[in-house]
Coordinates of C-alpha atoms and ligand atoms in Angstrom, one line a residue:
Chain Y
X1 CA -33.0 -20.9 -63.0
X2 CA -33.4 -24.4 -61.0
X3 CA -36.0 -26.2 -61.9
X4 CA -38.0 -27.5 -58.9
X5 CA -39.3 -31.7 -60.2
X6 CA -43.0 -32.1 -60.5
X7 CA -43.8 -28.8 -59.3
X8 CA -46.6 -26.9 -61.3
X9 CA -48.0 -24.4 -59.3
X10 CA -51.5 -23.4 -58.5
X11 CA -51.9 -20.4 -61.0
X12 CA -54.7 -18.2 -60.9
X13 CA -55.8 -17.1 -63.7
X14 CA -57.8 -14.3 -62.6
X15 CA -54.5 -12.4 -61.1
X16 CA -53.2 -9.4 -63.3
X17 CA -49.4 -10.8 -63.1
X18 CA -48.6 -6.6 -63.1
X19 CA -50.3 -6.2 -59.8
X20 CA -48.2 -9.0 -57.9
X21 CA -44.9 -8.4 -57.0
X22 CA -42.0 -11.0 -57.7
X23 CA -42.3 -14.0 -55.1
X24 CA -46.0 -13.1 -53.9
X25 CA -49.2 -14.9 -54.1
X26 CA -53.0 -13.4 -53.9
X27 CA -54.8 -14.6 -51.3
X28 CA -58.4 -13.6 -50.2
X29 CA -57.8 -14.3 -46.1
X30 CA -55.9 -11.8 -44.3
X31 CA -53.1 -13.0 -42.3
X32 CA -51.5 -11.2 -38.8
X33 CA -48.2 -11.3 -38.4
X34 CA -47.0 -9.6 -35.1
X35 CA -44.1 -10.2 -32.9
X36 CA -45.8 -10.8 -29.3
X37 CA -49.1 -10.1 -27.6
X38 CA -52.1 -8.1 -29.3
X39 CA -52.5 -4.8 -27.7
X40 CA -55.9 -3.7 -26.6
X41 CA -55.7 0.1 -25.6
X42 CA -59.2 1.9 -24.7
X43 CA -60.5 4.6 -27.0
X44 CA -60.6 7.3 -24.0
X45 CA -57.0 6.3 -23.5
X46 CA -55.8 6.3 -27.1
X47 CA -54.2 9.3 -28.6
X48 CA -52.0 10.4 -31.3
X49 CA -48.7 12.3 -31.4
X50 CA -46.8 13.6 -33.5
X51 CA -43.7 15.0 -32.4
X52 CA -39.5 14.9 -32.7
X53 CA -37.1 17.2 -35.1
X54 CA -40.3 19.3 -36.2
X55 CA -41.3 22.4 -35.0
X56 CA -44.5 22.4 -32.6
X57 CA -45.5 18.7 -31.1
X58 CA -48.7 17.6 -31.9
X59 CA -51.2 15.4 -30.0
X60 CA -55.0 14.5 -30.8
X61 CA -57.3 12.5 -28.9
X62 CA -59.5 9.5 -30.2
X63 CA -62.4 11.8 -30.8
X64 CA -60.1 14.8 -32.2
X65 CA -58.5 12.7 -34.7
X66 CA -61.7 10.5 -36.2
X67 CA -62.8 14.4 -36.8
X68 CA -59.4 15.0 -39.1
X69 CA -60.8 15.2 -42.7
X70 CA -60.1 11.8 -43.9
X71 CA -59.6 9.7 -47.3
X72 CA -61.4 6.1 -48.0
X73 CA -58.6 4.0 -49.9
X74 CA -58.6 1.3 -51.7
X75 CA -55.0 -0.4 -52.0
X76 CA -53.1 -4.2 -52.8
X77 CA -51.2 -5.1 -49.6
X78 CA -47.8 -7.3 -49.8
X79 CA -46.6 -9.4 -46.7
X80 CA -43.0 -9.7 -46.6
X81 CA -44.2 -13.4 -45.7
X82 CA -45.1 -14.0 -49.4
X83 CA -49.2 -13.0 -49.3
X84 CA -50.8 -10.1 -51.4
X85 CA -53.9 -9.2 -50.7
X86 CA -55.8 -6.7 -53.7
X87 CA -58.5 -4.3 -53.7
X88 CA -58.1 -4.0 -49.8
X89 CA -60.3 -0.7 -48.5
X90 CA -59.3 1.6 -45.4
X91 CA -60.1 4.4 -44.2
X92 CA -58.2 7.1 -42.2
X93 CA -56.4 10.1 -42.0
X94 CA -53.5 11.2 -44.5
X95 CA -50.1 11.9 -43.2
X96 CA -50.3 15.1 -45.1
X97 CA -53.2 16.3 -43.2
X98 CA -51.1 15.4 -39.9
X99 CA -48.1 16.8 -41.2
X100 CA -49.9 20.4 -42.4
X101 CA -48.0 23.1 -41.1
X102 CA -45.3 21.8 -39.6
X103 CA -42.0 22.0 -40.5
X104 CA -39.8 19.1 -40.7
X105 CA -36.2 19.3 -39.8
X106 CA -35.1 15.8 -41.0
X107 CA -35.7 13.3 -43.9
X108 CA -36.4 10.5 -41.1
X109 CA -39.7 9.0 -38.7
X110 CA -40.1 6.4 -36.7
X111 CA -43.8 5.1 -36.3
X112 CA -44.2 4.0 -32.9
X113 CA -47.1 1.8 -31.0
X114 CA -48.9 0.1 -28.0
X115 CA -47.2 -2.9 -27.9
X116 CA -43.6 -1.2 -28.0
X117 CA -43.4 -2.2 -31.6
X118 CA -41.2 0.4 -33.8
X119 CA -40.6 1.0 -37.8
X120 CA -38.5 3.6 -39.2
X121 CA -39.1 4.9 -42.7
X122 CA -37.7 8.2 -45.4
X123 CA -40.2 10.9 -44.5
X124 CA -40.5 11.0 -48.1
X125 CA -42.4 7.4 -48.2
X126 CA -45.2 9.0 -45.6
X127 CA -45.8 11.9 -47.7
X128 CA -47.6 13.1 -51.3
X129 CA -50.6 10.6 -50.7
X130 CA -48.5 7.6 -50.0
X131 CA -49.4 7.0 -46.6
X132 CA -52.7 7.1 -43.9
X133 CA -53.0 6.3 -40.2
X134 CA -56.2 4.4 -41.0
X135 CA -58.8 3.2 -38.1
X136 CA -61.7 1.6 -40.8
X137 CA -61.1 -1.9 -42.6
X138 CA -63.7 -2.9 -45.3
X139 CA -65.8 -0.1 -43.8
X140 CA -65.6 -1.7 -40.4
X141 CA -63.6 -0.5 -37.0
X142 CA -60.2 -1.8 -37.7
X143 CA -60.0 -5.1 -35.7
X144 CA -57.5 -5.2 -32.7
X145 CA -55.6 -8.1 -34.3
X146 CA -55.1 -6.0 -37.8
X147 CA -53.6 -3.4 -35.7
X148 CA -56.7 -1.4 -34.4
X149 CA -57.8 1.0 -33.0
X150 CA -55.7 2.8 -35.5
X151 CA -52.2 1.7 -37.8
X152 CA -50.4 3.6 -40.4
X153 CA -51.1 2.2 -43.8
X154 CA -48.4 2.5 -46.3
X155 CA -49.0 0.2 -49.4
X156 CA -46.2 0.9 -51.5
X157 CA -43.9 -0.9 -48.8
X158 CA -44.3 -4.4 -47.3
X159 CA -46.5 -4.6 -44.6
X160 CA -44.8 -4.7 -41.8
X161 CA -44.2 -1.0 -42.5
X162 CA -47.5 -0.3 -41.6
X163 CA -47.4 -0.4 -38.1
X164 CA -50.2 -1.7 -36.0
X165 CA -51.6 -0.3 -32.9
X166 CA -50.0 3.0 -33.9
X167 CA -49.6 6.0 -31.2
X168 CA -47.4 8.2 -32.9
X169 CA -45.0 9.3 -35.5
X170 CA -41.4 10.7 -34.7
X171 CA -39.7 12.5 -37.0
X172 CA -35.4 12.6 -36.9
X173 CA -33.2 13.7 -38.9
X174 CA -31.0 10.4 -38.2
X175 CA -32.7 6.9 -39.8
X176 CA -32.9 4.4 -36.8
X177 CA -33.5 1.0 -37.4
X178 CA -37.1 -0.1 -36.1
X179 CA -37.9 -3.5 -34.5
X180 CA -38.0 -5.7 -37.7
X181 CA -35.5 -3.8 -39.2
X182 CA -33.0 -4.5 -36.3
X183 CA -34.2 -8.1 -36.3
X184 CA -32.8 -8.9 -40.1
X185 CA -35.3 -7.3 -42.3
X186 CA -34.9 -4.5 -44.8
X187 CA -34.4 -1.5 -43.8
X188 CA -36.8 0.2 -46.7
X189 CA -38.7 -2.6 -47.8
X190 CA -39.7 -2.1 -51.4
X191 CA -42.0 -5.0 -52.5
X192 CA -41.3 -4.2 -55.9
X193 CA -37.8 -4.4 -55.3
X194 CA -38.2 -7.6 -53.3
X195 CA -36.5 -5.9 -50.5
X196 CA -37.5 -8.2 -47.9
X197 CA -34.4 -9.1 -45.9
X198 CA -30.8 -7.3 -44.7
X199 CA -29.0 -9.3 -47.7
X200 CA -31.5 -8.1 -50.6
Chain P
X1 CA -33.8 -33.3 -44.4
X2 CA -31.7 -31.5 -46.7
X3 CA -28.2 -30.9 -47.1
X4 CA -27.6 -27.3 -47.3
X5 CA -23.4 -26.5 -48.6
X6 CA -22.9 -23.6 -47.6
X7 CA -25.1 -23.0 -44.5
X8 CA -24.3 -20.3 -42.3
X9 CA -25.8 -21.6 -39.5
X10 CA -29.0 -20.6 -37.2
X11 CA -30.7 -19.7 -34.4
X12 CA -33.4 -22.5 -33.0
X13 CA -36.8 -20.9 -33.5
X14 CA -35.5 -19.1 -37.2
X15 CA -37.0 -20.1 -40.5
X16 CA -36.5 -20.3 -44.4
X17 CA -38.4 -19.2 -47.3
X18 CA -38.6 -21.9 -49.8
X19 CA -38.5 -21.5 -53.2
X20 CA -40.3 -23.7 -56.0
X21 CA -39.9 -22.6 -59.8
X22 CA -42.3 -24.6 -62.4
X23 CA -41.1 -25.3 -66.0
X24 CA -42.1 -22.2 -67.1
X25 CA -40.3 -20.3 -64.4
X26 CA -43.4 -20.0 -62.7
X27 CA -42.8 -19.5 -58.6
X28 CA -44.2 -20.1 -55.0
X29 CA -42.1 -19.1 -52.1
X30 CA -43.5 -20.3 -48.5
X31 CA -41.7 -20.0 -44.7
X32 CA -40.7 -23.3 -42.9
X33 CA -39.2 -23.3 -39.4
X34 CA -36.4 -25.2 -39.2
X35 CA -37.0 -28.0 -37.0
X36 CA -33.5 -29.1 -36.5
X37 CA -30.8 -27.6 -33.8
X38 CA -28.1 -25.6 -35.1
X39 CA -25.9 -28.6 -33.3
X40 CA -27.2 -30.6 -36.3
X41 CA -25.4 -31.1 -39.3
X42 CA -28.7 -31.1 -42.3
X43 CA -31.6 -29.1 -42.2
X44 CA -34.7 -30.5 -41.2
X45 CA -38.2 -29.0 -41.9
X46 CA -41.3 -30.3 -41.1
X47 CA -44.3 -29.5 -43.1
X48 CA -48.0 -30.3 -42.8
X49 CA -50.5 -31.1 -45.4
X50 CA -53.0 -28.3 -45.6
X51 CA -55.6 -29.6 -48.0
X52 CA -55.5 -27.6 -51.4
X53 CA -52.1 -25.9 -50.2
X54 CA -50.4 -25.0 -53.8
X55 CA -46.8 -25.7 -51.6
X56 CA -46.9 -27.9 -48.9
X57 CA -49.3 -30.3 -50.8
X58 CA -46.2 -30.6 -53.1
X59 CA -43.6 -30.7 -50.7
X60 CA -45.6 -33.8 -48.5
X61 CA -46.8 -35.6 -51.5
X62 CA -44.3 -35.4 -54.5
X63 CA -41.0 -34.3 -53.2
X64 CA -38.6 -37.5 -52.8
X65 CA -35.3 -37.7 -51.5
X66 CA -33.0 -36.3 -53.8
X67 CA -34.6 -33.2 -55.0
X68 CA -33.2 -30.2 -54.8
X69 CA -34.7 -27.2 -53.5
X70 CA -34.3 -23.0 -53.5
X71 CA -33.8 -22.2 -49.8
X72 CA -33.5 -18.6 -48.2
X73 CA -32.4 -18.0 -44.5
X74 CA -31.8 -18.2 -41.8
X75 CA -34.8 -16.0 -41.0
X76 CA -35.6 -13.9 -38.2
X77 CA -34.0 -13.0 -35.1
X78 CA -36.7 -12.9 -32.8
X79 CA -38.4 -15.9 -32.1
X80 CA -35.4 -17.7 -31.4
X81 CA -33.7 -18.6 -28.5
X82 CA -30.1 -19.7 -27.1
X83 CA -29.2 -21.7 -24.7
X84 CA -27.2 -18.0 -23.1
X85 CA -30.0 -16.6 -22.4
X86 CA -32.0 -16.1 -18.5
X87 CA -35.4 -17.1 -17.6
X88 CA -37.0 -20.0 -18.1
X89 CA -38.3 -21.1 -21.6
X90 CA -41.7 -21.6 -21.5
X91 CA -43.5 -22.9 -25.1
X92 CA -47.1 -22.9 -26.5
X93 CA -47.4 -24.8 -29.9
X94 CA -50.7 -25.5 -31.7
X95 CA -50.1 -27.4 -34.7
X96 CA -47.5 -27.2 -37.0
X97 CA -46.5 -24.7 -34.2
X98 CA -44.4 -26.7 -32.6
X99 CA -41.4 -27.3 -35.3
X100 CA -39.7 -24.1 -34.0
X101 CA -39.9 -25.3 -30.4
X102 CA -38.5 -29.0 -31.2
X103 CA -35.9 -27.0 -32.5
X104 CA -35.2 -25.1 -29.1
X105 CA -35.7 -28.3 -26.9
X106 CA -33.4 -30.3 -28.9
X107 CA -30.9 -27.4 -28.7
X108 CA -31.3 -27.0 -25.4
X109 CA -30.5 -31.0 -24.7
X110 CA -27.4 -30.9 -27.5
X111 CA -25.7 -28.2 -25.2
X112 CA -26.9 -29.3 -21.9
X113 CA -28.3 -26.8 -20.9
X114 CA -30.1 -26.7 -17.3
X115 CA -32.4 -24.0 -18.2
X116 CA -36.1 -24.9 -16.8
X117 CA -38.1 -25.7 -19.7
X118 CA -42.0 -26.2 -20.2
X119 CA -44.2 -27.2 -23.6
X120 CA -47.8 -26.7 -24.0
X121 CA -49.1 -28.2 -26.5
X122 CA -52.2 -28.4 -28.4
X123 CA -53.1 -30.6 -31.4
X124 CA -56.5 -31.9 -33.0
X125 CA -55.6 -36.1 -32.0
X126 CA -52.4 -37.9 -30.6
X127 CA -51.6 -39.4 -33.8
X128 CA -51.4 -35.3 -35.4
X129 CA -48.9 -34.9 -32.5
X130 CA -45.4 -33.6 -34.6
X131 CA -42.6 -35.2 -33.0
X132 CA -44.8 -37.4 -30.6
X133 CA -41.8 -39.7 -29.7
X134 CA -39.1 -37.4 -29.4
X135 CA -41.7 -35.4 -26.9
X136 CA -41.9 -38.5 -24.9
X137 CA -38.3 -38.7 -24.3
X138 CA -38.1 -35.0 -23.6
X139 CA -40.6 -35.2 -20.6
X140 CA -39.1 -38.4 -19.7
X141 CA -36.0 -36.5 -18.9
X142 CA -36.7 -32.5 -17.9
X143 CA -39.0 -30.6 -20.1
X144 CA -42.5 -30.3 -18.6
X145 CA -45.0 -31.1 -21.3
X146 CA -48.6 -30.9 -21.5
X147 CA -50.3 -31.9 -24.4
X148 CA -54.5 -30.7 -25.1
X149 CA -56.1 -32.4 -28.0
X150 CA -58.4 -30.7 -29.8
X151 CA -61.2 -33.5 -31.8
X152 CA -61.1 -35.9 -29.2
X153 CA -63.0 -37.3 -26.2
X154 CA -61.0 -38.8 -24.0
X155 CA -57.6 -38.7 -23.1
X156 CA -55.7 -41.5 -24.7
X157 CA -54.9 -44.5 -22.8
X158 CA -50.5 -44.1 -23.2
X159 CA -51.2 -40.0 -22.6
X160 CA -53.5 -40.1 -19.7
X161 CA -53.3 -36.7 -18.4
X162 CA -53.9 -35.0 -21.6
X163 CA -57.1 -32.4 -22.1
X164 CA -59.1 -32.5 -24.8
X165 CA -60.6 -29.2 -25.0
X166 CA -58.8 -25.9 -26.9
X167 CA -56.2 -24.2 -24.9
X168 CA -57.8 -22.4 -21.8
X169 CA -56.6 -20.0 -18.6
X170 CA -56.9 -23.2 -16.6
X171 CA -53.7 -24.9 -19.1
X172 CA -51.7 -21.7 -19.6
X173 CA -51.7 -21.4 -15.8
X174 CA -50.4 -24.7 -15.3
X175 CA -47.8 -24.6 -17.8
X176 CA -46.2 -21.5 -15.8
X177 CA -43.9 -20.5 -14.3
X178 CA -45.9 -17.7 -11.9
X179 CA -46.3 -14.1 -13.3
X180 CA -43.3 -12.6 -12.3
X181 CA -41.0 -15.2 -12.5
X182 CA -37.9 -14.4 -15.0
X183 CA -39.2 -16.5 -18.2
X184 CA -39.1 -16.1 -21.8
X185 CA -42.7 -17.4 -23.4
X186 CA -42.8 -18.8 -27.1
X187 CA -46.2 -18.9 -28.6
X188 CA -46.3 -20.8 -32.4
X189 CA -49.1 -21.7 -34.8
X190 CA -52.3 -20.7 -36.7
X191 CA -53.1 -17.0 -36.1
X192 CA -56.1 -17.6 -34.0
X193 CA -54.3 -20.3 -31.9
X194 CA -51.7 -18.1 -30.9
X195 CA -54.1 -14.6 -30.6
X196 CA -55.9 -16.6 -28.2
X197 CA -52.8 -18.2 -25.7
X198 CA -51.0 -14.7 -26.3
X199 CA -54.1 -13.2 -24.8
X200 CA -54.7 -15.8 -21.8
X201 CA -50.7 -14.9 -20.8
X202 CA -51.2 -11.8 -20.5
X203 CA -55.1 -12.4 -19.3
X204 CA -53.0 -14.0 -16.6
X205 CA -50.6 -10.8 -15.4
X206 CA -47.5 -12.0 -17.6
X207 CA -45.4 -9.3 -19.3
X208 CA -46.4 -8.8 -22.8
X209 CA -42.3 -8.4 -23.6
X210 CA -42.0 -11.8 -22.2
X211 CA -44.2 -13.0 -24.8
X212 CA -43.1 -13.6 -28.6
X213 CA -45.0 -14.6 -31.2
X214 CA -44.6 -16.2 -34.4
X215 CA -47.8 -16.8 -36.8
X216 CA -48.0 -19.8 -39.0
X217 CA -50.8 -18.9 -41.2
X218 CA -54.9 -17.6 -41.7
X219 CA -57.2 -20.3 -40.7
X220 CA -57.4 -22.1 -36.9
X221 CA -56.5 -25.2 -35.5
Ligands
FAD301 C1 -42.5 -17.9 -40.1 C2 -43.3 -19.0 -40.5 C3 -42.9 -20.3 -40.3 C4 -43.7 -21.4 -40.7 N1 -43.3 -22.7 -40.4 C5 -44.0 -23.8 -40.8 C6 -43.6 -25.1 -40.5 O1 -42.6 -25.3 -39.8 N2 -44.4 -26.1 -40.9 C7 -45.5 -25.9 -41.6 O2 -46.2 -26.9 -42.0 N3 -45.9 -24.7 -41.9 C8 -45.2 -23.6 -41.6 N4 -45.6 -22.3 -41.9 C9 -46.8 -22.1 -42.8 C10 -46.3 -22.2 -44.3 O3 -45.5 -21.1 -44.6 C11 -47.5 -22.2 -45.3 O4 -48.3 -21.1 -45.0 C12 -48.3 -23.5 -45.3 O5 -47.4 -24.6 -45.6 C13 -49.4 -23.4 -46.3 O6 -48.9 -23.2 -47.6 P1 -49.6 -23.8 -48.9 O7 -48.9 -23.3 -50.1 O8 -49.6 -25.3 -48.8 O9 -51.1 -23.3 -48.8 P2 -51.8 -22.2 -49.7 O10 -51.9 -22.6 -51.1 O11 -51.0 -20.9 -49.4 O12 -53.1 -22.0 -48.9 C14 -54.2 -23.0 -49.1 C15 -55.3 -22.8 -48.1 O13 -54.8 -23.0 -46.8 C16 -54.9 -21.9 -46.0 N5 -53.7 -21.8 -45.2 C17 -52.5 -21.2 -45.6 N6 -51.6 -21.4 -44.6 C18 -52.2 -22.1 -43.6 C19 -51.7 -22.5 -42.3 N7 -50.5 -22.3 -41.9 N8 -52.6 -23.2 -41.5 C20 -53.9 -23.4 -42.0 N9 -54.3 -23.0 -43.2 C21 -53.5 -22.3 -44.0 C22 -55.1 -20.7 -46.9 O14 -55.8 -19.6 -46.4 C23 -55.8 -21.3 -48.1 O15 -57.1 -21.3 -47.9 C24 -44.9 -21.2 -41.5 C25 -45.3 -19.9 -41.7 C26 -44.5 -18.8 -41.3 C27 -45.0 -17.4 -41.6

C-alpha cells in the first residue's frame, strides 16, 4: 500500500467500521447527484407501470399506488461518489407487492423515469425484500431533488441504482445497460464489492 | 499538477477519484475534475479549501510538490465534451464548478475549434474567481463570459459589468443562446447552485436533454 505523506485522516470514532463499505465515508448531509435537470411531474399526472417480458402490464395512479400496502425502512445508503449515509428511513411500496402475481419471463428490469434517466438491474436484486419504490423520506414527501414524487430504493447497491423520479419498471429477459451504466459505471454495482466503475 | 505514467487520456469535463491512505492504512477517496485539456501533457486539478474538509484541507495545505498520490480515472462520460460535437457550448459554473469547464475552454482553444462558446459564472468575490486570468484572456479572444459575484456590492472596478446578486432568469437569459437554438448546456457546482441554474434553463423553455449536470457537493455557494 502507498503511503500518502502527512495524511491522517479525519476518523470518526462513532462509525461501526462493519457498516461502511471499503473507500466510503459517513456523512450526515445528503448529497444529489443527477445527470441534468430535476424533473417535477404533477401528482394527477404521475403514474406507475409495470410492464415488458411479464405476463399482464400493470399501471397504477398516484392515488392507487400510495393505497398499495407499504413498508417503513430504515436502511445505510452508499454513493458511488464516496458518501454513506446510515440509519436513512423511507417509506414505500415493496417490489414484491408490485410484482404479486405476475409471472416473470426473464432474469432482467430496467427502472425507468421522468427525466429519461434509465438503470438496469438482475430481477433477483428487486426481489425477496431487497428493494421499495419509496415516495416518504424521514417521514416526509420525498423531495423532488432526492428523486420524488417517487424512486426505487435499493440499498444493497450504490445509489445510483435507485433511480429517481421513477415511472416504471421493465422487465426483459436480455440485461441492457442503463444510463450510468453505458456512461462507464458498473454494470451491478455492489458497494461491498466496490463495484463502482466498468474496470472494477 | 501531477505527472500521471501511464495515463490513458480523457475527455474535458471527466474526473478522478483520489485516493489518500494514512499510516495505518486508513483511507479517504474524493472526486476532482481534471482541470487540464486532454492536449496537456500533466494532470492538473484544482481543489478548494472547504473549511474542516478531512481531503481537500490536506491536499491545499500540506501536499507539496513531489508527493505522490493514488489516482483513479478518467471518470465519466457524460459531462464532457469534444470539440466534434454540434451546438454551441454553453457553461454555468458556481464555484469550484468551473474546473470542468476551464478544461472544455482550454480544449476548445488547443484544437481551434470555432464552436460558439459562452461561461456564466458565479463566485462569492473576484479574488474567489478560479482561473480569473486565464478567463480574461478567454473573453478577450471568443468565449462570452459573464461573471455574478455572490458577497459583494459593487461590481469591481477591472470587471465592471459583473452582477453581484446569485444567479437569476435575467443572467441565464443572457448567457443564451435562444431556446431552440442547437446548444449543449454544462451546469457545475454545489448541489443547490446547480438545482437552481438547471431549473431557470428549463424555467426558460430549454430542453432538459440539452442540459447536463454534474454536482460538486451538499452545502451552497
Ligand atoms: C464529480 C465531482 C467532481 C468534483 N470536482 C471538484 C473540483 O474540481 N474541485 C474541488 O475543489 N472539488 C471538487 N469536487 C468536490 C470534492 O470531491 C469534495 O467533495 C470536496 O473537496 C470536499 O471534500 P473534503 O474531504 O475536503 O470535505 P469533507 O470532509 O467531505 O466535508 C467537510 C464539510 O464540507 C461539506 N462539503 C463537502 N463537499 C463540499 C463541497 N463540494 N462544497 C461545499 N461543502 C462541501 C460537507 O458536508 C462537510 O460538512 C468534486 C465532486 C464531484 C462529485
Amino acid at each position: 500500500m502507498a503511503f500518502t505523506r502527512g495524511f491522517h485522516g479525519r476518523r470518526r470514532s462513532d462509525v461501526d467500521p462493519a457498516r461502511l463499505p471499503p473507500g466510503q465515508y459517513e456523512t450526515n448531509a445528503f448529497p444529489v447527484l443527477s445527470a441534468g435537470p430535476t424533473p417535477h411531474t404533477p401528482l394527477e399526472e404521475w403514474s406507475f407501470a409495470i410492464g415488458g417480458a411479464l405476463g399482464e402490464a400493470r399501471s397504477w395512479t398516484w392515488e392507487e399506488f400510495t393505497a398499495l400496502p407499504s413498508e417503513t425502512v430504515t436502511a445505510d445508503i452508499h454513493c458511488v461518489t464516496k458518501w454513506s449515509k446510515l440509519d436513512t428511513s423511507w417509506k414505500g411500496v415493496p417490489v414484491d407487492v408490485l410484482l404479486a402475481g405476475t409471472e416473470p419471463r426473464g432474469r432482467f428490469a430496467v427502472a425507468w423515469c421522468d427525466g429519461g434517466y434509465t438503470t438496469n438491474l438482475p430481477l433477483e436484486d428487486l426481489t425477496g425484500g431487497k428493494a421499495w419504490v419509496a415516495y416518504q423520506y424521514g417521514g416526509e414527501p420525498l423531495a423532488p431533488e432526492h428523486g420524488g414524487p417517487a424512486r426505487l430504493l435499493v440499498p444493497r447497491l450504490y445509489f445510483w441504482k435507485s433511480a429517481k423520479w421513477l415511472r416504471g419498471l421493465n422487465l426483459a429477459d436480455q440485461d441492457e445497460p442503463g444510463f450510468w451504466e453505458s456512461y462507464g459505471y458498473h454494470n451491478r454495482g455492489d458497494p461491498w464489492k466496490e463495484q463502482r466503475y466498468w474496470s472494477d | 499538477m501531477l505527472d500521471v505514467p501511464g495515463w490513458p487520456g480523457h475527455l474535458a469535463g471527466q474526473h478522478v477519484d483520489v485516493r489518500l491512505t494514512a499510516e495505518d492504512g486508513y483511507q479517504a477517496q474524493r472526486s476532482y475534475s481534471i482541470a487540464s485539456p486532454p492536449e496537456s501533457e500533466r494532470l492538473e486539478l484544482t481543489i478548494e479549501r472547504i473549511e474542516d474538509g478531512e481531503v481537500s484541507s490536506y491536499l491545499v495545505d500540506d501536499a507539496r510538490p513531489g508527493d505522490v498520490f493514488e489516482l483513479r480515472g478518467p471518470i465519466g462520460g457524460y459531462f464532457a465534451w469534444h470539440a466534434g460535437l454540434d451546438g454551441a457550448l454553453a457553461l454555468i459554473g458556481g464555484g469550484s464548478g468551473v474546473v470542468p469547464l476551464v478544461a472544455m475552454l482550454r480544449h476548445r482553444r488547443a484544437v481551434g475549434a470555432q464552436t460558439d462558446a459562452r461561461l456564466l459564472l458565479s463566485a462569492r468575490t473576484l479574488e474567489d474567481v478560479l482561473y480569473r486570468e486565464q478567463l480574461r484572456d478567454l473573453r478577450d479572444s471568443s468565449v462570452a463570459i459573464h461573471l455574478t459575484l455572490t458577497r459583494v456590492s459593487a461590481a469591481p472596478a477591472d470587471w465592471s459589468d459583473a452582477w453581484t446578486r446569485r444567479i437569476d432568469r435575467e443572467m441565464v437569459a443572457e448567457l443564451g443562446p435562444a431556446p431552440g437554438a442547437d446548444a449543449r448546456f454544462y451546469v457545475c457546482g454545489p448541489t443547490p447552485f446547480v438545482e437552481e441554474a438547471a431549473r431557470l434553463l428549463v424555467g426558460l423553455g430549454h430542453d432538459a436533454r440539452s442540459v447536463r449536470t454534474e454536482r460538486f457537493g451538499p452545502t451552497g455557494g
